[in-house]
GROMACS .gro file of C-alpha atoms in nm:
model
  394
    1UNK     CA    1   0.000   0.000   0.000
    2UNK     CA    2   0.137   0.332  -0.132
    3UNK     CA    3   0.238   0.603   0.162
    4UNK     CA    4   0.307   0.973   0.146
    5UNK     CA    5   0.668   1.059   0.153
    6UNK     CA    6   0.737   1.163   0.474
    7UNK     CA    7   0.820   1.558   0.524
    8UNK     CA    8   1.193   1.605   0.581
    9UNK     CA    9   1.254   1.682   0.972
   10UNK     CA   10   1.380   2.057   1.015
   11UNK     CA   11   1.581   2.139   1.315
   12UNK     CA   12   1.507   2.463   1.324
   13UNK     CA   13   1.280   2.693   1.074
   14UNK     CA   14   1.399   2.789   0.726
   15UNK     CA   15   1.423   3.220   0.752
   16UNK     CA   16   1.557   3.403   0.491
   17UNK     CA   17   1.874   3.582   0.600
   18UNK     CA   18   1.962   3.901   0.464
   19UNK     CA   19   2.276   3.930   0.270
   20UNK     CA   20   2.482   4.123   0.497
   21UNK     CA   21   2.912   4.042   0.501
   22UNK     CA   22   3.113   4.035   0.811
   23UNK     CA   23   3.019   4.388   0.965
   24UNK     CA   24   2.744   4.550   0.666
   25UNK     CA   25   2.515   4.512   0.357
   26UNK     CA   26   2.744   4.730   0.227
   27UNK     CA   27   3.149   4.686   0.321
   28UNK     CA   28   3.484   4.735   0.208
   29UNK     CA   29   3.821   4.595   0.362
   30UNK     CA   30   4.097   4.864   0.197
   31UNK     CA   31   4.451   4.665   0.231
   32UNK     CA   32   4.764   4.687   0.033
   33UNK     CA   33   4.918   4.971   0.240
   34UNK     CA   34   5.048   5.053   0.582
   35UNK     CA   35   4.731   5.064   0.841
   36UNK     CA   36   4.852   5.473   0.875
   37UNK     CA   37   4.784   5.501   0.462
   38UNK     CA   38   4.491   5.329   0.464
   39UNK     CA   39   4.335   5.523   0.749
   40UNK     CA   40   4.467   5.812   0.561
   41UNK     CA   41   4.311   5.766   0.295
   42UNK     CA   42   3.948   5.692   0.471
   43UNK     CA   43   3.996   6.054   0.623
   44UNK     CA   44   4.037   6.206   0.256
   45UNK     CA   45   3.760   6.005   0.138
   46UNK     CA   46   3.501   6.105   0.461
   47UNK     CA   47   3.414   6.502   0.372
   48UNK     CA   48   3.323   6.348   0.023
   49UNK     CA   49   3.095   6.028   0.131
   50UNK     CA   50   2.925   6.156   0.432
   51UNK     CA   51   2.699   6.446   0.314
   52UNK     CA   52   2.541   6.165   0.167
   53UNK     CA   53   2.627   5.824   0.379
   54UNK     CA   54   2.641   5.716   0.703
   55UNK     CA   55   2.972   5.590   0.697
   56UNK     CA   56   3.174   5.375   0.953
   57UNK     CA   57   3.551   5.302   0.961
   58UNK     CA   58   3.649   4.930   1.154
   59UNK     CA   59   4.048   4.920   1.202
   60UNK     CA   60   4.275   4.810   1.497
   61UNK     CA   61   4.392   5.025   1.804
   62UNK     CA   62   4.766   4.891   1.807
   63UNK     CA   63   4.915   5.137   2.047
   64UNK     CA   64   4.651   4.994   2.323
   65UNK     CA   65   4.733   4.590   2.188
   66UNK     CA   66   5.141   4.709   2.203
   67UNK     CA   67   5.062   4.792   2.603
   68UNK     CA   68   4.853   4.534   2.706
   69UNK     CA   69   5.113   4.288   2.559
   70UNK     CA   70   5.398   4.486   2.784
   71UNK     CA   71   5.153   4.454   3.113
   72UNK     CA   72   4.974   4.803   3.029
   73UNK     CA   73   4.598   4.837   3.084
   74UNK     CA   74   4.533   4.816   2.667
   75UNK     CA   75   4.368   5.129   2.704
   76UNK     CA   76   4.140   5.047   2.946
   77UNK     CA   77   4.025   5.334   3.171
   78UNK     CA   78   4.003   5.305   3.553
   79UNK     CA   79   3.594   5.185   3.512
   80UNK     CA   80   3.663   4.899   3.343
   81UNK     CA   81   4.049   4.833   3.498
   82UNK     CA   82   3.808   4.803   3.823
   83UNK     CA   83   3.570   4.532   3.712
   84UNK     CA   84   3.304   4.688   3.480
   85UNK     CA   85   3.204   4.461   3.230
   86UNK     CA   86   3.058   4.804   3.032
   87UNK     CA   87   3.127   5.163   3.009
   88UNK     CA   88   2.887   5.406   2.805
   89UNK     CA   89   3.008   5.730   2.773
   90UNK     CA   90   2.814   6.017   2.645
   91UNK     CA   91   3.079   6.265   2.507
   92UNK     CA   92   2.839   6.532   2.434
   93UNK     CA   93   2.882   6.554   2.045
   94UNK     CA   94   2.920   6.161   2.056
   95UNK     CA   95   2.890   5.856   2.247
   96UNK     CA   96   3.124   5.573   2.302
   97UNK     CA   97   3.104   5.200   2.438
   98UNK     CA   98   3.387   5.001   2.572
   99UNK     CA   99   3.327   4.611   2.649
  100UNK     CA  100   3.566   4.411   2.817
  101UNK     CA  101   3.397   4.057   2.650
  102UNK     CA  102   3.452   3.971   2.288
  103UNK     CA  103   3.254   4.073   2.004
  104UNK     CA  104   3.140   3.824   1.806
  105UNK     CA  105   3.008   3.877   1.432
  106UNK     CA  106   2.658   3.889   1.516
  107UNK     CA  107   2.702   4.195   1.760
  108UNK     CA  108   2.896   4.384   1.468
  109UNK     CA  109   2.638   4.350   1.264
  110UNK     CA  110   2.391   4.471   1.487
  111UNK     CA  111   2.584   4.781   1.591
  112UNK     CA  112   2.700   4.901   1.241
  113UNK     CA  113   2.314   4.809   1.075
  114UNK     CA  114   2.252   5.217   1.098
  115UNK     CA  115   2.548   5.225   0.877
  116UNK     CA  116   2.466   5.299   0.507
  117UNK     CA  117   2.873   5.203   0.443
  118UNK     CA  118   3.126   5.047   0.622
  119UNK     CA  119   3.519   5.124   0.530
  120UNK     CA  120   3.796   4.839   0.688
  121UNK     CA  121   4.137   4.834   0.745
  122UNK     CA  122   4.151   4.519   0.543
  123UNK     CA  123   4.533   4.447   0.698
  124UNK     CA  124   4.328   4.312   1.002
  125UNK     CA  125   3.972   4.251   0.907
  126UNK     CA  126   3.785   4.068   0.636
  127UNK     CA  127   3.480   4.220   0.408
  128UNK     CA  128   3.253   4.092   0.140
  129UNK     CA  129   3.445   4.337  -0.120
  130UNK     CA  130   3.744   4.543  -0.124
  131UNK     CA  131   3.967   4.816  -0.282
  132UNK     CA  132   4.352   4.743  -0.310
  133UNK     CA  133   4.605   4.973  -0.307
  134UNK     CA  134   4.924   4.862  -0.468
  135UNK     CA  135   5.194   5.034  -0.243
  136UNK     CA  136   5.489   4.813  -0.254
  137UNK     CA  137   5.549   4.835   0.054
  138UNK     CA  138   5.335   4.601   0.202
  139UNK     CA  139   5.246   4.362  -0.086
  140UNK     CA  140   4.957   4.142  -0.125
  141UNK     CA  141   5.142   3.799  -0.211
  142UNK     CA  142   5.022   3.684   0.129
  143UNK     CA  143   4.682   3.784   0.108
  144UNK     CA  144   4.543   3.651  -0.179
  145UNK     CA  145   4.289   3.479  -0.034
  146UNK     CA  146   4.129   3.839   0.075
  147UNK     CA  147   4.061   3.889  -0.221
  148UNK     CA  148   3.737   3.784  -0.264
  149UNK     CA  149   3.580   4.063  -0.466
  150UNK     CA  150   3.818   4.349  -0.565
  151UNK     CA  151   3.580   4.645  -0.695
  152UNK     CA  152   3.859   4.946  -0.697
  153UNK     CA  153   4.260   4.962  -0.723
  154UNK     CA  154   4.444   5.241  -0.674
  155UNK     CA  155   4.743   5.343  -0.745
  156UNK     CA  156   5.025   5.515  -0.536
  157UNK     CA  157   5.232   5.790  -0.746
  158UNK     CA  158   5.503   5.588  -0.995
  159UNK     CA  159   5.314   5.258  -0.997
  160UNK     CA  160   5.162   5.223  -1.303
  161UNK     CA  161   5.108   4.865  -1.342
  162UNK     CA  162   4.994   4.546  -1.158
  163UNK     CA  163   5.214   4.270  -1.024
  164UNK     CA  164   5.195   3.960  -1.200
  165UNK     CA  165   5.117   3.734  -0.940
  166UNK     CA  166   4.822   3.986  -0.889
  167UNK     CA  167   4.662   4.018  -1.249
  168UNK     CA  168   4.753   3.628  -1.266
  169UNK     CA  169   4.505   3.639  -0.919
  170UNK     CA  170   4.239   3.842  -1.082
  171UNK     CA  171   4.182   3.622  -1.387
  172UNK     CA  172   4.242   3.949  -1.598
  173UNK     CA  173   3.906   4.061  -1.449
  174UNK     CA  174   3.822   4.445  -1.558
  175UNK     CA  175   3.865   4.653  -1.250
  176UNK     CA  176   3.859   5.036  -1.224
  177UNK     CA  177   4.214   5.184  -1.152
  178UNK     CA  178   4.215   5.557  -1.009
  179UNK     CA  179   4.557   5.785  -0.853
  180UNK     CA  180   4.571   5.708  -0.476
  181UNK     CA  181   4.582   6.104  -0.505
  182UNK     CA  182   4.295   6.157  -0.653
  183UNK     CA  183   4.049   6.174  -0.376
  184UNK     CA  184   3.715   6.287  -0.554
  185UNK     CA  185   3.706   6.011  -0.801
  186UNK     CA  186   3.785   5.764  -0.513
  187UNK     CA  187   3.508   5.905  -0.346
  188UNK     CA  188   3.264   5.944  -0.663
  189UNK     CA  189   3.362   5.573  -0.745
  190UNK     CA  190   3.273   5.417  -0.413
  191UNK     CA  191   2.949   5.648  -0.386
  192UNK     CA  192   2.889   5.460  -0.779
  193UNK     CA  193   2.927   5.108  -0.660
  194UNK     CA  194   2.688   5.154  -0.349
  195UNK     CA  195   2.450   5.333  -0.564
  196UNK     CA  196   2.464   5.013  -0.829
  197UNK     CA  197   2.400   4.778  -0.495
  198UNK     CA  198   2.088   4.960  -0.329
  199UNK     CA  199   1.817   4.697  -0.274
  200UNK     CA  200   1.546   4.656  -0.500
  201UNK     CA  201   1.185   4.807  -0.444
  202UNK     CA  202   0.922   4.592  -0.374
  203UNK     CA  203   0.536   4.693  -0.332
  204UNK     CA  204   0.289   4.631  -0.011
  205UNK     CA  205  -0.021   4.713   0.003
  206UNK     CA  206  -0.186   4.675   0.423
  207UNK     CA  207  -0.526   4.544   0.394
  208UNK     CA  208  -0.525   4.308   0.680
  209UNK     CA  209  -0.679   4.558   0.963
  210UNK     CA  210  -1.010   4.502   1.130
  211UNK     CA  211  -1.139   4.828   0.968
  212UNK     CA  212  -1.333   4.823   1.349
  213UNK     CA  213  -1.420   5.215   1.324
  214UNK     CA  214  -1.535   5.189   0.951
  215UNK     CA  215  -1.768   4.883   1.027
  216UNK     CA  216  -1.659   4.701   0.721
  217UNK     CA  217  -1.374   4.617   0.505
  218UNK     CA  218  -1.231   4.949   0.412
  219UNK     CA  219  -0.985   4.730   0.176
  220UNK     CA  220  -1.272   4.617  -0.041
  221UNK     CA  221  -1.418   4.990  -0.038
  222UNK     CA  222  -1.481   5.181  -0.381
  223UNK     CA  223  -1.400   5.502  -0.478
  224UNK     CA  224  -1.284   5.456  -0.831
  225UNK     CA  225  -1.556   5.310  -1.035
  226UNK     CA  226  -1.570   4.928  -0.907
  227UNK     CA  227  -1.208   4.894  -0.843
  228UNK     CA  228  -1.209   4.835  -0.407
  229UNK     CA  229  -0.932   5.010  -0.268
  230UNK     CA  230  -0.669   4.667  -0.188
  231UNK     CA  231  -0.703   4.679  -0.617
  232UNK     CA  232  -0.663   5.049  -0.663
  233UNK     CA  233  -0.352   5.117  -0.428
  234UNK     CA  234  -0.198   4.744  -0.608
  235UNK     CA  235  -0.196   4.917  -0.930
  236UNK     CA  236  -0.091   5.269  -0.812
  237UNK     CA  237   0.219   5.031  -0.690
  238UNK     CA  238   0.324   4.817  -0.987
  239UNK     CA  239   0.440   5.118  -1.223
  240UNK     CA  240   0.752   5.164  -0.951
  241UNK     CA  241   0.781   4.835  -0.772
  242UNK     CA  242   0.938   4.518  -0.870
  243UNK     CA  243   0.623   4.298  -0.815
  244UNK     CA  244   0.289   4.446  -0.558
  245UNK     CA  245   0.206   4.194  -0.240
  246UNK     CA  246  -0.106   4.279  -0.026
  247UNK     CA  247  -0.052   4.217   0.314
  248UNK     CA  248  -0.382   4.049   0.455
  249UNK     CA  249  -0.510   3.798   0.751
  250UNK     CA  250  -0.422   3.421   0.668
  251UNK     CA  251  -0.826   3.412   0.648
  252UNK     CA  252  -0.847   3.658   0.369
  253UNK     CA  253  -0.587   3.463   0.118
  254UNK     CA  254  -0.862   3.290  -0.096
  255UNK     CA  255  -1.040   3.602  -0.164
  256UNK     CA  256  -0.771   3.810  -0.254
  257UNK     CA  257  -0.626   3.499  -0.491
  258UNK     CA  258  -1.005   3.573  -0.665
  259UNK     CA  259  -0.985   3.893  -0.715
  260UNK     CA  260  -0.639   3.854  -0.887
  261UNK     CA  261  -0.358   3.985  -0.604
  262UNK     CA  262  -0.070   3.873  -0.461
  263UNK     CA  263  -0.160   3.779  -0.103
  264UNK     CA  264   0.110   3.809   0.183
  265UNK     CA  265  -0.030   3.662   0.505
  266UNK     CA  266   0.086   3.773   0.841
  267UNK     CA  267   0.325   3.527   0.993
  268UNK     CA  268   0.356   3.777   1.282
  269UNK     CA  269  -0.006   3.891   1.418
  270UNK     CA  270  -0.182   4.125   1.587
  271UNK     CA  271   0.050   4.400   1.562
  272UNK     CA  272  -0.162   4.643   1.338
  273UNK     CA  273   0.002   4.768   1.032
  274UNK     CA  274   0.336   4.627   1.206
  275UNK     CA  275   0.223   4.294   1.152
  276UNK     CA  276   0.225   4.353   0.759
  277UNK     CA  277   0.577   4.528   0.763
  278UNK     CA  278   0.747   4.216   0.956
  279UNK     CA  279   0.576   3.970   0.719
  280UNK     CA  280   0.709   4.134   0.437
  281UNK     CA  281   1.072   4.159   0.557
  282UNK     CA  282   1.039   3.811   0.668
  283UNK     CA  283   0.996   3.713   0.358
  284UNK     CA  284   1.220   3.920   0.146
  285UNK     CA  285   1.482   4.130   0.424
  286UNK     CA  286   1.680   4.245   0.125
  287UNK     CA  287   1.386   4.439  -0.024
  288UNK     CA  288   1.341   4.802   0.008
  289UNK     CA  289   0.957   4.785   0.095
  290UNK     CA  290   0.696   5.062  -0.073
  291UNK     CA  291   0.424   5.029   0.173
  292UNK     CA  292   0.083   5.203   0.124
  293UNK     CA  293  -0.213   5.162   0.351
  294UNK     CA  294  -0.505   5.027   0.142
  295UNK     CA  295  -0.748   5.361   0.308
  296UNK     CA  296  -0.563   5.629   0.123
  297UNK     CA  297  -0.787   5.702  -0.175
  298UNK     CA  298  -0.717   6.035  -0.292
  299UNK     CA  299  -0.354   5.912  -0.327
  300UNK     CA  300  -0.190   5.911  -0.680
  301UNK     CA  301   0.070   5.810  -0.869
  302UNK     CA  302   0.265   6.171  -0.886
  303UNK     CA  303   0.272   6.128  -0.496
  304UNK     CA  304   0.417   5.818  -0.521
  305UNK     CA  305   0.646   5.904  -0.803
  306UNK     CA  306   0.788   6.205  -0.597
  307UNK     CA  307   0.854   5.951  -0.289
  308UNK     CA  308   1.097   5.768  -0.484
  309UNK     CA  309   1.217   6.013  -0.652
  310UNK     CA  310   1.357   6.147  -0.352
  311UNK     CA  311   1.427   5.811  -0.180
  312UNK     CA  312   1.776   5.771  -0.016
  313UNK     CA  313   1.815   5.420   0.034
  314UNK     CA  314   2.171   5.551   0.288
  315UNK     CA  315   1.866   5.608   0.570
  316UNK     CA  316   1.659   5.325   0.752
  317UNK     CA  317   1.357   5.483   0.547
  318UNK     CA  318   1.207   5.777   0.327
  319UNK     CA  319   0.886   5.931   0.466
  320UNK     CA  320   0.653   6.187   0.413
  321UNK     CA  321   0.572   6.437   0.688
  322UNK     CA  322   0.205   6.420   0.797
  323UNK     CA  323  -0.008   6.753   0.703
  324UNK     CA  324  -0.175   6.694   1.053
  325UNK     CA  325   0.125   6.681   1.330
  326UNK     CA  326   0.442   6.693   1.165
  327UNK     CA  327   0.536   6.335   1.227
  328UNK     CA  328   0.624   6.058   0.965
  329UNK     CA  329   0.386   5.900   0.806
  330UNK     CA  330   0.443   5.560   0.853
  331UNK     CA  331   0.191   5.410   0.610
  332UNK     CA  332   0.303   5.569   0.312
  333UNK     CA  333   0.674   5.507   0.299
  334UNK     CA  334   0.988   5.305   0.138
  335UNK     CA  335   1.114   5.120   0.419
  336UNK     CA  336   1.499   5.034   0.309
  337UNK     CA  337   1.628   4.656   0.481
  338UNK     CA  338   1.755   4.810   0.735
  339UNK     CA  339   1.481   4.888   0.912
  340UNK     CA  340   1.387   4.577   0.963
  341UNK     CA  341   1.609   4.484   1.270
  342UNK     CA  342   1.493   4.819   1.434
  343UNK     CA  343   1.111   4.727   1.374
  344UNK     CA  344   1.210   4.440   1.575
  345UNK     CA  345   1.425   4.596   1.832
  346UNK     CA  346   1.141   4.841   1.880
  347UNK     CA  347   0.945   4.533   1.900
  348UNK     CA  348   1.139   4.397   2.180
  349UNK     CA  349   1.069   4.716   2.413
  350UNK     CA  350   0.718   4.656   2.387
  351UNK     CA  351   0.633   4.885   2.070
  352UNK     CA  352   0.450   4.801   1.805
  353UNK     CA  353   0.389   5.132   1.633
  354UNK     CA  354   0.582   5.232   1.295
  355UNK     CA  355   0.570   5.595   1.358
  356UNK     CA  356   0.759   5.580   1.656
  357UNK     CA  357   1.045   5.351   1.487
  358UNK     CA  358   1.047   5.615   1.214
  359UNK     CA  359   1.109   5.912   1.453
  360UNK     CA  360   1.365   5.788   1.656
  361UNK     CA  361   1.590   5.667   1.349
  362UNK     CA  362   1.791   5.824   1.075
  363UNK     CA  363   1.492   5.868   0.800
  364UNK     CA  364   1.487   6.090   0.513
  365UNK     CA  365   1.144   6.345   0.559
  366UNK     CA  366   0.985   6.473   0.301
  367UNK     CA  367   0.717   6.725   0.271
  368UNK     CA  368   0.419   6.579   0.124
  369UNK     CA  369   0.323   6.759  -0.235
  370UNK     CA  370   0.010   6.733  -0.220
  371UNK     CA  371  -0.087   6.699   0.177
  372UNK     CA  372  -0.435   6.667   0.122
  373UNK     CA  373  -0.360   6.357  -0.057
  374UNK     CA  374  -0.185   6.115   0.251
  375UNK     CA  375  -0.560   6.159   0.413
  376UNK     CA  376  -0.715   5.817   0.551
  377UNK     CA  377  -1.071   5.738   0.574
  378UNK     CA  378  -1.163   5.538   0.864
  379UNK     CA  379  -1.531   5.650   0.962
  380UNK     CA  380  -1.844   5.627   0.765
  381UNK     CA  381  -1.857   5.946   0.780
  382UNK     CA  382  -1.507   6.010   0.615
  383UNK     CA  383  -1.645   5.742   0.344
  384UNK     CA  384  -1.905   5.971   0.234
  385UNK     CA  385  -1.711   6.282   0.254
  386UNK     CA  386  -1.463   6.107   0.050
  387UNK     CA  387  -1.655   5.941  -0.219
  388UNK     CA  388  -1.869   6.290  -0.254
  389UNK     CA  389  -1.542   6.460  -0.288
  390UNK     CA  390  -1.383   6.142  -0.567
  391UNK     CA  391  -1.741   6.225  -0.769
  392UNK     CA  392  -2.041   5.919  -0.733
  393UNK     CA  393  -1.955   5.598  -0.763
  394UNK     CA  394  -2.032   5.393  -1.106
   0.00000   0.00000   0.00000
């Protein structure tokens, strides 16, 4: 008698992880020079990169590894010396944290995620790409296996040409060669590759809410002829997004298969329009998310166009401001991946709002440019003001 094959036993559930390399989505290890050149260098580069990114330099403190190793402290100051196992320090126009426990690669990745770019002295540390700098004083013969990804060489004054063991390691692979001096098109070419690398835009439409002030469905609403709203703010979506989902209740899948969308159940529940954002990232946490709440129907497509037009994928997110306090607006916004781990930090504390995630991060704000149109209806009374206002319906 014929049985089912049996359902292969999973330890532990199958997430996506988000591509992110040792410290960043977005890393690179500079080696091929002295730590002092290389550091150098990053300080050139800085003034250039930052009007625009977050950026974050990882390198080595040897002068506090050359005491510790002679009986010195390593640096340590007298809090920690004494037993501390942590020492915050707010110094005014920045803050510092000193641990006296390792820090594994987990932990980096959790401090540097508000980091739109992360520079490394690659003498000491490892990243998913890197720029080489061919200063023959510290060759590269030893460190081939480094170089996993090389997106940038540069070239100290009187080298002109690669070492053979090094275009032999390359596989004759076209890379971009710039001065070592010429700090703008450093900078412009390392602004160019993260540019070429921001995450792709993907669409979500919430419809999953109770509607419990509306009495009904406001997702299946209609303002636009017959079109319910779920349909409407889908199709307002596709011109700019990769593919549209439409976050919903695992009960209202069938329905929204009918009616020809893309259903995205909630895997995490009860957390409003937090419970859509989550699902989404859970699914796809290298997708730059343009969410819309399904009650917005005045919205249009030159609003939309105008929010990504203005995106900047270096912040956790790109908001407008709402016409009615000044705050984000949560529910009409490209969330960028990065947000994701602070939705869920926030979510930790107890907090399940958006708006509050968005106000205490590093968004880009936007004034609306047409205010009147980020307006949700929630009330039947809104409903009729609205669809008296849209003209009647067909």
């Amino acid at each position: 008698m014929p049985t089912d094959t049996p359902t292969p036993h999973r330890k532990h559930a199958q997430l996506a992880r988000p591509a992110i390399g040792e410290f960043s989505r977005h890393e690179l290890a500079i080696l091929g020079a002295p730590c002092g050149r290389i550091k150098e260098l990053v300080t050139r580069l800085l003034p250039h990169l930052e009007p625009v990114l977050r950026v974050a330099y990882v390198d080595a403190d040897h002068a506090a590894g050359a005491d510790a190793a002679q009986g010195g402290t390593g640096g340590a100051d007298a809090i920690l010396q004494a037993g501390a196992s942590a020492e915050l320090t707010d110094k005014i126009t920045f803050r510092r944290l000193d641990l006296r426990r390792d820090v594994d690669k987990f932990a980096q990745q959790e401090w540097l995620q508000h980091q739109s770019l992360v520079l490394v002295n690659g003498n000491h540390f490892l990243a998913r790409q890197q720029i080489i700098i061919l200063d023959p004083a510290k060759p590269l013969q030893k460190k081939l296996d480094r170089l996993t990804d090389v997106r940038l060489i540069l070239l100290p004054e009187g080298v002109t040409e690669l070492p053979d063991y090094l275009r032999e390691h390359l596989q004759e692979a076209i890379i971009p060669q710039l001065a070592l001096a010429d700090t703008e098109a450093i900078a412009a070419a390392v602004s160019q590759e993260w540019q070429q690398q921001r995450p792709h835009v993907r669409g979500l439409v919430l419809a999953g809410g109770k509607s419990q002030r509306m009495g009904e469905d406001k997702s299946r609403l209609t303002y636009h002829g017959q079109q319910e709203q779920r349909a409407y703010a889908a199709a307002l979506l596709a011109p700019f997004c990769e593919d549209v989902l439409v976050s919903c209740r695992p009960d209202q899948v069938a329905e929204l298969e009918a009616a020809g969308l893309a259903p995205l159940p909630d895997t995490f529940l009860g957390l409003g329009p937090m419970s859509g954002l989550l699902s989404a990232f859970q699914q796809d946490p290298d997708a730059a998310w343009l969410v819309v709440a399904c009650d917005l129907p005045f919205l249009t497509e030159a609003t939309l166009r105008h929010l990504l037009a203005h995106r900047h994928a270096g912040r956790m997110a790109t908001a407008y401001r709402s016409p009615e306090n000044e705050w984000p607006e949560p529910l009409i916004t490209i969330w960028e991946p990065r947000s994701y781990p602070t939705l869920l930090r926030f979510l930790s504390l107890g907090y399940s709002c958006p708006r509050k995630a968005l106000i205490n991060s590093d968004i880009e704000l936007l004034p609306p440019p047409a205010p009147a149109e980020l307006r949700n209806i929630n009330t039947p009374e809104q409903r009729e003001a609205a669809a008296q206002e849209l003209g009647p319906k067909a």
